[in-house]
Amino acid sequence: MEKDEKTDEKAPPMILLDKVGKHYGNFRVLSGCSMQVAKGEVVVVCGPSGSGKSTLIKCVNGLEPFQEGEIFVNGVSVGAASTDLSKLRSHVGMVFQNFELFPHMTILENLTIAQIKVIKRDKAEAEQRAVELLHRVGLRIHATRFPGQLSGGQQQRVAIARALAMDPICMLFDEPTSALDPEMISEVLDVMTELAQDGMTMMCVTHEMGFAKRVAHRVAFIDQGEIVEDVSKDEFFDHPRSERAAQFLSRILHH
Amino acid sequence: MFGNFDFQAIVRGWHALIFEGLAFTLEVTFLAMIGGTILGTVLAMMRLSSIKPLAWFSGAYVNLLRSVPLVMVIFWFYFMAPYIGAWIIGAERPVQVGAFASALITFILFEACYYCEIMRAGIQSIPAGQANAGYALGFSYWQVMRLVILPQAFRNMLPVLLTQTIVLFQDVSLVYIISLPDFVTIASKIAQRDNRLVEMYLFVAVVYFALCLALSYVVRRLRARLTIIR
């Protein structure tokens, strides 16, 4: 906890949410959500289903609009009308629950298309970077295949590589293992763990408490659209402050 | 009726029928398919747009044209086009619009409605997550459409688009009413000149039947192949 506060003082946070609120008509999805992710920090966001955690992480890169509060990514306001959202998103990597690889492109094209079209790398350079990253996630031999020919776990590793190809300053993970068969979860978590150890700033919505215990610096617990706890990992698992977090933990850890 | 069926009538006329009549019909079909698909895709994007006036305009356009028989549209446009053209360029007198251009524009405008509905279904069949993945990589709306959504929508809808094209191929025969030299018109001219109605109309019907059957066979094969790929 002390260590975290020190890093906060040194540099402005990579991701800063300030009293973020969102509603659909009368239906409240998020209210007063404040949290931050410092540079190099790994924060796991967890909570019961329907609590708004997926919506929250989609607000961070502007995929979901929000009505109240502010979000800053590397000092840039996400909600401001003057912000070039495409530019902001191009260096915020995102990994989705359902992988969302482009099924009509080969794995290599999936990794190069945004490099070429968005940050204007030339094709050879983009391909070199893509092959490098495929090698890193252990899928180099699959470069010429199509996403449909790969297993779920392999597709998700490609999706992570696709995000990394843009040299992101931080990564958002939206339940990256929820759509996977149990035996494929670890291969994806291994890639994420490695990424965290390399110092990547990560905000992860996940139910993988083992991953949170091993890798996270802090855990934010969200319930009914409110961030109930935002504490260090050890504190969260050993002494959850709120009743709701304690209940959630007992349900998820002792089933 | 078939007692004095004269095969020679077909043998004498087939060259003009195929290389003038059918060629013309295929040309109009092909050009209207290309133009209609492009305009239809634009209309579909407008209809799904969050900008309300665009969505409204596209919806009104599609509903209006789909509620009018194609014969009426061809007829009306043929007589109105010179005045519409004059109005657009601000000329005093009606502009000369050839029958061919008039018919082609009519088919593009009319078929675009059907292609629009097909492409709309195609675009909506792509999960929202695909667009999100594109946006998350920094793509603009146009890049998401061009690189992610439309290629997939187009591939999913290819069999339906081609089926609509078969309908279009048959509909082109309606230019008969403005005397354009399509397959049916040429056949009817020969039929009346030689007094060989049965031979000519039978020949035309057989050719239409054979071509449409072959095309729908191709569509079926394509459908099977596309489902395997996906």
mmCIF file of N, CA and C in Angstrom, chain B residues 90-207:
data_model
loop_
_atom_site.group_PDB
_atom_site.id
_atom_site.type_symbol
_atom_site.label_atom_id
_atom_site.label_comp_id
_atom_site.label_asym_id
_atom_site.label_seq_id
_atom_site.Cartn_x
_atom_site.Cartn_y
_atom_site.Cartn_z
ATOM 1 N N GLY B 90 -30.201 22.823 -63.854
ATOM 2 C CA GLY B 90 -30.725 24.172 -63.963
ATOM 3 C C GLY B 90 -30.942 24.642 -65.392
ATOM 4 N N ALA B 91 -31.177 23.684 -66.310
ATOM 5 C CA ALA B 91 -31.397 24.051 -67.709
ATOM 6 C C ALA B 91 -32.842 24.482 -67.924
ATOM 7 N N GLU B 92 -33.035 25.248 -68.977
ATOM 8 C CA GLU B 92 -34.372 25.761 -69.288
ATOM 9 C C GLU B 92 -35.255 24.675 -69.872
ATOM 10 N N ARG B 93 -34.640 23.915 -70.809
ATOM 11 C CA ARG B 93 -35.437 22.918 -71.505
ATOM 12 C C ARG B 93 -35.088 21.504 -71.013
ATOM 13 N N PRO B 94 -35.991 20.567 -71.187
ATOM 14 C CA PRO B 94 -35.718 19.183 -70.776
ATOM 15 C C PRO B 94 -34.442 18.651 -71.413
ATOM 16 N N VAL B 95 -33.666 17.869 -70.643
ATOM 17 C CA VAL B 95 -32.417 17.337 -71.166
ATOM 18 C C VAL B 95 -32.700 16.024 -71.880
ATOM 19 N N GLN B 96 -31.867 15.754 -72.877
ATOM 20 C CA GLN B 96 -31.972 14.473 -73.561
ATOM 21 C C GLN B 96 -31.372 13.379 -72.675
ATOM 22 N N VAL B 97 -32.191 12.429 -72.261
ATOM 23 C CA VAL B 97 -31.666 11.266 -71.544
ATOM 24 C C VAL B 97 -32.012 10.054 -72.397
ATOM 25 N N GLY B 98 -30.971 9.342 -72.850
ATOM 26 C CA GLY B 98 -31.210 8.178 -73.696
ATOM 27 C C GLY B 98 -32.022 7.132 -72.963
ATOM 28 N N ALA B 99 -32.719 6.298 -73.743
ATOM 29 C CA ALA B 99 -33.533 5.253 -73.132
ATOM 30 C C ALA B 99 -32.671 4.302 -72.306
ATOM 31 N N PHE B 100 -31.462 4.021 -72.806
ATOM 32 C CA PHE B 100 -30.582 3.100 -72.086
ATOM 33 C C PHE B 100 -30.186 3.662 -70.724
ATOM 34 N N ALA B 101 -29.724 4.924 -70.734
ATOM 35 C CA ALA B 101 -29.319 5.553 -69.478
ATOM 36 C C ALA B 101 -30.507 5.605 -68.522
ATOM 37 N N SER B 102 -31.664 5.980 -69.068
ATOM 38 C CA SER B 102 -32.871 6.070 -68.243
ATOM 39 C C SER B 102 -33.192 4.732 -67.578
ATOM 40 N N ALA B 103 -33.153 3.646 -68.380
ATOM 41 C CA ALA B 103 -33.463 2.332 -67.830
ATOM 42 C C ALA B 103 -32.437 1.907 -66.790
ATOM 43 N N LEU B 104 -31.165 2.138 -67.111
ATOM 44 C CA LEU B 104 -30.112 1.715 -66.188
ATOM 45 C C LEU B 104 -30.232 2.440 -64.853
ATOM 46 N N ILE B 105 -30.432 3.749 -64.898
ATOM 47 C CA ILE B 105 -30.576 4.524 -63.665
ATOM 48 C C ILE B 105 -31.781 4.017 -62.868
ATOM 49 N N THR B 106 -32.877 3.751 -63.582
ATOM 50 C CA THR B 106 -34.063 3.232 -62.897
ATOM 51 C C THR B 106 -33.765 1.934 -62.160
ATOM 52 N N PHE B 107 -33.091 1.011 -62.866
ATOM 53 C CA PHE B 107 -32.799 -0.273 -62.216
ATOM 54 C C PHE B 107 -31.870 -0.102 -61.023
ATOM 55 N N ILE B 108 -30.876 0.783 -61.173
ATOM 56 C CA ILE B 108 -29.956 1.003 -60.046
ATOM 57 C C ILE B 108 -30.735 1.555 -58.850
ATOM 58 N N LEU B 109 -31.542 2.592 -59.110
ATOM 59 C CA LEU B 109 -32.296 3.214 -58.015
ATOM 60 C C LEU B 109 -33.262 2.217 -57.372
ATOM 61 N N PHE B 110 -33.904 1.398 -58.213
ATOM 62 C CA PHE B 110 -34.917 0.478 -57.704
ATOM 63 C C PHE B 110 -34.290 -0.711 -56.983
ATOM 64 N N GLU B 111 -33.308 -1.333 -57.626
ATOM 65 C CA GLU B 111 -32.701 -2.516 -57.015
ATOM 66 C C GLU B 111 -31.928 -2.156 -55.749
ATOM 67 N N ALA B 112 -31.436 -0.913 -55.676
ATOM 68 C CA ALA B 112 -30.686 -0.479 -54.492
ATOM 69 C C ALA B 112 -31.513 -0.693 -53.228
ATOM 70 N N CYS B 113 -32.839 -0.534 -53.336
ATOM 71 C CA CYS B 113 -33.721 -0.743 -52.183
ATOM 72 C C CYS B 113 -33.596 -2.164 -51.657
ATOM 73 N N TYR B 114 -33.599 -3.123 -52.594
ATOM 74 C CA TYR B 114 -33.520 -4.520 -52.174
ATOM 75 C C TYR B 114 -32.116 -4.864 -51.693
ATOM 76 N N TYR B 115 -31.105 -4.385 -52.427
ATOM 77 C CA TYR B 115 -29.735 -4.619 -51.974
ATOM 78 C C TYR B 115 -29.507 -3.958 -50.615
ATOM 79 N N CYS B 116 -30.163 -2.807 -50.396
ATOM 80 C CA CYS B 116 -30.039 -2.106 -49.112
ATOM 81 C C CYS B 116 -30.529 -2.994 -47.976
ATOM 82 N N GLU B 117 -31.700 -3.585 -48.163
ATOM 83 C CA GLU B 117 -32.246 -4.425 -47.093
ATOM 84 C C GLU B 117 -31.368 -5.645 -46.841
ATOM 85 N N ILE B 118 -30.793 -6.182 -47.937
ATOM 86 C CA ILE B 118 -29.904 -7.340 -47.779
ATOM 87 C C ILE B 118 -28.636 -6.934 -47.022
ATOM 88 N N MET B 119 -28.047 -5.812 -47.425
ATOM 89 C CA MET B 119 -26.809 -5.373 -46.774
ATOM 90 C C MET B 119 -27.064 -4.955 -45.325
ATOM 91 N N ARG B 120 -28.245 -4.415 -45.086
ATOM 92 C CA ARG B 120 -28.584 -4.037 -43.710
ATOM 93 C C ARG B 120 -28.595 -5.291 -42.829
ATOM 94 N N ALA B 121 -29.243 -6.347 -43.327
ATOM 95 C CA ALA B 121 -29.247 -7.601 -42.580
ATOM 96 C C ALA B 121 -27.823 -8.120 -42.418
ATOM 97 N N GLY B 122 -27.027 -7.973 -43.483
ATOM 98 C CA GLY B 122 -25.639 -8.441 -43.431
ATOM 99 C C GLY B 122 -24.824 -7.700 -42.389
ATOM 100 N N ILE B 123 -24.970 -6.369 -42.361
ATOM 101 C CA ILE B 123 -24.221 -5.563 -41.391
ATOM 102 C C ILE B 123 -24.663 -5.913 -39.972
ATOM 103 N N GLN B 124 -25.981 -6.089 -39.811
ATOM 104 C CA GLN B 124 -26.477 -6.390 -38.460
ATOM 105 C C GLN B 124 -26.105 -7.799 -38.005
ATOM 106 N N SER B 125 -25.765 -8.659 -38.971
ATOM 107 C CA SER B 125 -25.394 -10.020 -38.583
ATOM 108 C C SER B 125 -23.988 -10.084 -37.991
ATOM 109 N N ILE B 126 -23.205 -9.015 -38.144
ATOM 110 C CA ILE B 126 -21.854 -9.007 -37.583
ATOM 111 C C ILE B 126 -21.943 -8.542 -36.129
ATOM 112 N N PRO B 127 -21.417 -9.335 -35.187
ATOM 113 C CA PRO B 127 -21.533 -8.967 -33.773
ATOM 114 C C PRO B 127 -20.922 -7.592 -33.482
ATOM 115 N N ALA B 128 -21.534 -6.879 -32.541
ATOM 116 C CA ALA B 128 -21.056 -5.536 -32.203
ATOM 117 C C ALA B 128 -19.599 -5.563 -31.739
ATOM 118 N N GLY B 129 -19.190 -6.672 -31.170
ATOM 119 C CA GLY B 129 -17.812 -6.799 -30.694
ATOM 120 C C GLY B 129 -16.782 -6.597 -31.795
ATOM 121 N N GLN B 130 -17.146 -6.958 -33.036
ATOM 122 C CA GLN B 130 -16.219 -6.778 -34.149
ATOM 123 C C GLN B 130 -15.935 -5.300 -34.386
ATOM 124 N N ALA B 131 -16.989 -4.494 -34.363
ATOM 125 C CA ALA B 131 -16.794 -3.049 -34.530
ATOM 126 C C ALA B 131 -15.978 -2.503 -33.359
ATOM 127 N N ASN B 132 -16.313 -2.951 -32.145
ATOM 128 C CA ASN B 132 -15.573 -2.504 -30.966
ATOM 129 C C ASN B 132 -14.085 -2.833 -31.078
ATOM 130 N N ALA B 133 -13.793 -4.042 -31.564
ATOM 131 C CA ALA B 133 -12.391 -4.436 -31.718
ATOM 132 C C ALA B 133 -11.694 -3.505 -32.702
ATOM 133 N N GLY B 134 -12.395 -3.129 -33.765
ATOM 134 C CA GLY B 134 -11.825 -2.199 -34.735
ATOM 135 C C GLY B 134 -11.578 -0.829 -34.123
ATOM 136 N N TYR B 135 -12.590 -0.322 -33.435
ATOM 137 C CA TYR B 135 -12.431 0.989 -32.785
ATOM 138 C C TYR B 135 -11.301 0.953 -31.751
ATOM 139 N N ALA B 136 -11.214 -0.165 -31.006
ATOM 140 C CA ALA B 136 -10.195 -0.263 -29.958
ATOM 141 C C ALA B 136 -8.790 -0.208 -30.546
ATOM 142 N N LEU B 137 -8.649 -0.609 -31.815
ATOM 143 C CA LEU B 137 -7.333 -0.553 -32.459
ATOM 144 C C LEU B 137 -7.044 0.831 -33.032
ATOM 145 N N GLY B 138 -8.029 1.728 -32.933
ATOM 146 C CA GLY B 138 -7.815 3.090 -33.417
ATOM 147 C C GLY B 138 -8.412 3.367 -34.787
ATOM 148 N N PHE B 139 -9.202 2.421 -35.324
ATOM 149 C CA PHE B 139 -9.843 2.649 -36.620
ATOM 150 C C PHE B 139 -10.895 3.753 -36.511
ATOM 151 N N SER B 140 -11.093 4.488 -37.614
ATOM 152 C CA SER B 140 -12.197 5.433 -37.712
ATOM 153 C C SER B 140 -13.455 4.663 -38.116
ATOM 154 N N TYR B 141 -14.609 5.343 -38.110
ATOM 155 C CA TYR B 141 -15.853 4.698 -38.533
ATOM 156 C C TYR B 141 -15.704 4.104 -39.927
ATOM 157 N N TRP B 142 -15.133 4.878 -40.849
ATOM 158 C CA TRP B 142 -15.004 4.394 -42.230
ATOM 159 C C TRP B 142 -14.067 3.203 -42.325
ATOM 160 N N GLN B 143 -13.010 3.231 -41.534
ATOM 161 C CA GLN B 143 -12.090 2.093 -41.554
ATOM 162 C C GLN B 143 -12.758 0.846 -40.975
ATOM 163 N N VAL B 144 -13.526 1.024 -39.898
ATOM 164 C CA VAL B 144 -14.239 -0.115 -39.316
ATOM 165 C C VAL B 144 -15.174 -0.719 -40.365
ATOM 166 N N MET B 145 -15.902 0.156 -41.069
ATOM 167 C CA MET B 145 -16.820 -0.320 -42.093
ATOM 168 C C MET B 145 -16.074 -1.027 -43.223
ATOM 169 N N ARG B 146 -15.078 -0.356 -43.773
ATOM 170 C CA ARG B 146 -14.397 -0.839 -44.970
ATOM 171 C C ARG B 146 -13.540 -2.077 -44.698
ATOM 172 N N LEU B 147 -12.884 -2.097 -43.535
ATOM 173 C CA LEU B 147 -11.925 -3.180 -43.286
ATOM 174 C C LEU B 147 -12.522 -4.334 -42.499
ATOM 175 N N VAL B 148 -13.526 -4.044 -41.650
ATOM 176 C CA VAL B 148 -14.009 -5.079 -40.735
ATOM 177 C C VAL B 148 -15.431 -5.526 -41.058
ATOM 178 N N ILE B 149 -16.366 -4.585 -41.091
ATOM 179 C CA ILE B 149 -17.783 -4.968 -41.164
ATOM 180 C C ILE B 149 -18.212 -5.359 -42.583
ATOM 181 N N LEU B 150 -17.979 -4.454 -43.555
ATOM 182 C CA LEU B 150 -18.503 -4.721 -44.897
ATOM 183 C C LEU B 150 -17.933 -5.983 -45.559
ATOM 184 N N PRO B 151 -16.625 -6.235 -45.444
ATOM 185 C CA PRO B 151 -16.145 -7.479 -46.078
ATOM 186 C C PRO B 151 -16.855 -8.716 -45.532
ATOM 187 N N GLN B 152 -17.099 -8.730 -44.231
ATOM 188 C CA GLN B 152 -17.781 -9.886 -43.630
ATOM 189 C C GLN B 152 -19.261 -9.909 -44.004
ATOM 190 N N ALA B 153 -19.895 -8.730 -43.972
ATOM 191 C CA ALA B 153 -21.315 -8.648 -44.312
ATOM 192 C C ALA B 153 -21.512 -9.085 -45.760
ATOM 193 N N PHE B 154 -20.614 -8.627 -46.612
ATOM 194 C CA PHE B 154 -20.717 -8.935 -48.026
ATOM 195 C C PHE B 154 -20.571 -10.433 -48.259
ATOM 196 N N ARG B 155 -19.602 -11.031 -47.584
ATOM 197 C CA ARG B 155 -19.387 -12.462 -47.760
ATOM 198 C C ARG B 155 -20.579 -13.265 -47.242
ATOM 199 N N ASN B 156 -21.095 -12.868 -46.078
ATOM 200 C CA ASN B 156 -22.255 -13.587 -45.535
ATOM 201 C C ASN B 156 -23.466 -13.486 -46.449
ATOM 202 N N MET B 157 -23.592 -12.338 -47.118
ATOM 203 C CA MET B 157 -24.809 -12.069 -47.871
ATOM 204 C C MET B 157 -24.675 -12.383 -49.351
ATOM 205 N N LEU B 158 -23.502 -12.825 -49.778
ATOM 206 C CA LEU B 158 -23.268 -13.050 -51.206
ATOM 207 C C LEU B 158 -24.338 -13.924 -51.859
ATOM 208 N N PRO B 159 -24.727 -15.053 -51.262
ATOM 209 C CA PRO B 159 -25.772 -15.860 -51.896
ATOM 210 C C PRO B 159 -27.087 -15.094 -52.066
ATOM 211 N N VAL B 160 -27.456 -14.316 -51.067
ATOM 212 C CA VAL B 160 -28.721 -13.573 -51.148
ATOM 213 C C VAL B 160 -28.613 -12.455 -52.186
ATOM 214 N N LEU B 161 -27.453 -11.798 -52.223
ATOM 215 C CA LEU B 161 -27.248 -10.747 -53.221
ATOM 216 C C LEU B 161 -27.370 -11.328 -54.625
ATOM 217 N N LEU B 162 -26.814 -12.511 -54.828
ATOM 218 C CA LEU B 162 -26.874 -13.125 -56.154
ATOM 219 C C LEU B 162 -28.286 -13.581 -56.487
ATOM 220 N N THR B 163 -29.016 -14.068 -55.494
ATOM 221 C CA THR B 163 -30.409 -14.447 -55.723
ATOM 222 C C THR B 163 -31.211 -13.233 -56.166
ATOM 223 N N GLN B 164 -30.955 -12.095 -55.522
ATOM 224 C CA GLN B 164 -31.626 -10.860 -55.919
ATOM 225 C C GLN B 164 -31.241 -10.481 -57.346
ATOM 226 N N THR B 165 -29.989 -10.781 -57.705
ATOM 227 C CA THR B 165 -29.535 -10.469 -59.060
ATOM 228 C C THR B 165 -30.272 -11.322 -60.095
ATOM 229 N N ILE B 166 -30.607 -12.554 -59.727
ATOM 230 C CA ILE B 166 -31.405 -13.398 -60.636
ATOM 231 C C ILE B 166 -32.768 -12.743 -60.877
ATOM 232 N N VAL B 167 -33.357 -12.216 -59.813
ATOM 233 C CA VAL B 167 -34.632 -11.507 -59.945
ATOM 234 C C VAL B 167 -34.459 -10.293 -60.854
ATOM 235 N N LEU B 168 -33.363 -9.570 -60.643
ATOM 236 C CA LEU B 168 -33.071 -8.396 -61.468
ATOM 237 C C LEU B 168 -32.946 -8.781 -62.939
ATOM 238 N N PHE B 169 -32.253 -9.879 -63.195
ATOM 239 C CA PHE B 169 -32.047 -10.378 -64.559
ATOM 240 C C PHE B 169 -33.403 -10.589 -65.244
ATOM 241 N N GLN B 170 -34.367 -11.126 -64.515
ATOM 242 C CA GLN B 170 -35.703 -11.326 -65.082
ATOM 243 C C GLN B 170 -36.447 -9.994 -65.239
ATOM 244 N N ASP B 171 -36.234 -9.109 -64.244
ATOM 245 C CA ASP B 171 -36.943 -7.822 -64.266
ATOM 246 C C ASP B 171 -36.521 -6.940 -65.432
ATOM 247 N N VAL B 172 -35.293 -7.135 -65.901
ATOM 248 C CA VAL B 172 -34.814 -6.289 -67.000
ATOM 249 C C VAL B 172 -35.740 -6.407 -68.205
ATOM 250 N N SER B 173 -36.431 -7.539 -68.344
ATOM 251 C CA SER B 173 -37.347 -7.726 -69.484
ATOM 252 C C SER B 173 -38.443 -6.658 -69.513
ATOM 253 N N LEU B 174 -38.664 -5.975 -68.377
ATOM 254 C CA LEU B 174 -39.710 -4.950 -68.335
ATOM 255 C C LEU B 174 -39.384 -3.719 -69.177
ATOM 256 N N VAL B 175 -38.126 -3.592 -69.618
ATOM 257 C CA VAL B 175 -37.801 -2.449 -70.484
ATOM 258 C C VAL B 175 -38.539 -2.577 -71.812
ATOM 259 N N TYR B 176 -39.174 -3.707 -72.013
ATOM 260 C CA TYR B 176 -40.059 -3.911 -73.168
ATOM 261 C C TYR B 176 -41.011 -2.728 -73.330
ATOM 262 N N ILE B 177 -41.515 -2.208 -72.215
ATOM 263 C CA ILE B 177 -42.518 -1.144 -72.307
ATOM 264 C C ILE B 177 -41.952 0.172 -72.814
ATOM 265 N N ILE B 178 -40.613 0.361 -72.744
ATOM 266 C CA ILE B 178 -40.056 1.572 -73.353
ATOM 267 C C ILE B 178 -39.229 1.203 -74.586
ATOM 268 N N SER B 179 -39.510 0.012 -75.113
ATOM 269 C CA SER B 179 -38.949 -0.438 -76.395
ATOM 270 C C SER B 179 -37.436 -0.487 -76.455
ATOM 271 N N LEU B 180 -36.784 -0.782 -75.334
ATOM 272 C CA LEU B 180 -35.334 -0.966 -75.405
ATOM 273 C C LEU B 180 -35.052 -2.353 -75.982
ATOM 274 N N PRO B 181 -33.952 -2.493 -76.728
ATOM 275 C CA PRO B 181 -33.710 -3.754 -77.436
ATOM 276 C C PRO B 181 -33.184 -4.866 -76.528
ATOM 277 N N ASP B 182 -33.937 -5.257 -75.536
ATOM 278 C CA ASP B 182 -33.489 -6.353 -74.669
ATOM 279 C C ASP B 182 -33.896 -7.684 -75.302
ATOM 280 N N PHE B 183 -33.627 -8.758 -74.602
ATOM 281 C CA PHE B 183 -33.870 -10.101 -75.106
ATOM 282 C C PHE B 183 -35.334 -10.285 -75.531
ATOM 283 N N VAL B 184 -36.248 -9.906 -74.654
ATOM 284 C CA VAL B 184 -37.673 -10.109 -74.927
ATOM 285 C C VAL B 184 -38.147 -9.220 -76.076
ATOM 286 N N THR B 185 -37.725 -7.958 -76.076
ATOM 287 C CA THR B 185 -38.165 -7.024 -77.119
ATOM 288 C C THR B 185 -37.731 -7.503 -78.499
ATOM 289 N N ILE B 186 -36.461 -7.906 -78.612
ATOM 290 C CA ILE B 186 -35.957 -8.379 -79.903
ATOM 291 C C ILE B 186 -36.740 -9.608 -80.342
ATOM 292 N N ALA B 187 -36.969 -10.508 -79.387
ATOM 293 C CA ALA B 187 -37.711 -11.725 -79.715
ATOM 294 C C ALA B 187 -39.110 -11.368 -80.231
ATOM 295 N N SER B 188 -39.740 -10.406 -79.585
ATOM 296 C CA SER B 188 -41.108 -10.086 -79.991
ATOM 297 C C SER B 188 -41.130 -9.409 -81.359
ATOM 298 N N LYS B 189 -40.065 -8.624 -81.629
ATOM 299 C CA LYS B 189 -39.997 -8.005 -82.957
ATOM 300 C C LYS B 189 -39.853 -9.061 -84.044
ATOM 301 N N ILE B 190 -38.949 -9.988 -83.828
ATOM 302 C CA ILE B 190 -38.761 -11.072 -84.802
ATOM 303 C C ILE B 190 -40.057 -11.875 -84.922
ATOM 304 N N ALA B 191 -40.672 -12.135 -83.759
ATOM 305 C CA ALA B 191 -41.902 -12.939 -83.746
ATOM 306 C C ALA B 191 -42.973 -12.305 -84.611
ATOM 307 N N GLN B 192 -43.100 -10.978 -84.511
ATOM 308 C CA GLN B 192 -44.144 -10.318 -85.268
ATOM 309 C C GLN B 192 -43.786 -10.196 -86.746
ATOM 310 N N ARG B 193 -42.484 -9.965 -86.995
ATOM 311 C CA ARG B 193 -42.053 -9.841 -88.387
ATOM 312 C C ARG B 193 -42.278 -11.159 -89.127
ATOM 313 N N ASP B 194 -41.834 -12.264 -88.506
ATOM 314 C CA ASP B 194 -41.906 -13.570 -89.176
ATOM 315 C C ASP B 194 -43.204 -14.306 -88.876
ATOM 316 N N ASN B 195 -44.032 -13.691 -88.033
ATOM 317 C CA ASN B 195 -45.242 -14.372 -87.575
ATOM 318 C C ASN B 195 -44.916 -15.733 -86.957
ATOM 319 N N ARG B 196 -43.899 -15.740 -86.088
ATOM 320 C CA ARG B 196 -43.483 -16.982 -85.431
ATOM 321 C C ARG B 196 -43.485 -16.773 -83.921
ATOM 322 N N LEU B 197 -44.654 -16.495 -83.367
ATOM 323 C CA LEU B 197 -44.764 -16.137 -81.946
ATOM 324 C C LEU B 197 -44.365 -17.293 -81.034
ATOM 325 N N VAL B 198 -44.910 -18.486 -81.307
ATOM 326 C CA VAL B 198 -44.651 -19.635 -80.434
ATOM 327 C C VAL B 198 -43.168 -19.946 -80.366
ATOM 328 N N GLU B 199 -42.543 -20.008 -81.554
ATOM 329 C CA GLU B 199 -41.127 -20.361 -81.590
ATOM 330 C C GLU B 199 -40.289 -19.377 -80.782
ATOM 331 N N MET B 200 -40.545 -18.072 -81.029
ATOM 332 C CA MET B 200 -39.722 -17.049 -80.390
ATOM 333 C C MET B 200 -39.920 -17.024 -78.866
ATOM 334 N N TYR B 201 -41.169 -16.973 -78.438
ATOM 335 C CA TYR B 201 -41.401 -16.855 -76.993
ATOM 336 C C TYR B 201 -41.007 -18.130 -76.261
ATOM 337 N N LEU B 202 -41.112 -19.265 -76.943
ATOM 338 C CA LEU B 202 -40.666 -20.504 -76.325
ATOM 339 C C LEU B 202 -39.149 -20.497 -76.158
ATOM 340 N N PHE B 203 -38.472 -20.045 -77.194
ATOM 341 C CA PHE B 203 -37.013 -19.979 -77.143
ATOM 342 C C PHE B 203 -36.549 -19.066 -75.993
ATOM 343 N N VAL B 204 -37.184 -17.894 -75.911
ATOM 344 C CA VAL B 204 -36.816 -16.934 -74.858
ATOM 345 C C VAL B 204 -37.043 -17.559 -73.471
ATOM 346 N N ALA B 205 -38.202 -18.200 -73.324
ATOM 347 C CA ALA B 205 -38.523 -18.802 -72.029
ATOM 348 C C ALA B 205 -37.511 -19.870 -71.655
ATOM 349 N N VAL B 206 -37.130 -20.710 -72.650
ATOM 350 C CA VAL B 206 -36.171 -21.784 -72.371
ATOM 351 C C VAL B 206 -34.820 -21.213 -71.961
ATOM 352 N N VAL B 207 -34.372 -20.156 -72.657
ATOM 353 C CA VAL B 207 -33.078 -19.559 -72.333
ATOM 354 C C VAL B 207 -33.107 -18.950 -70.922
#
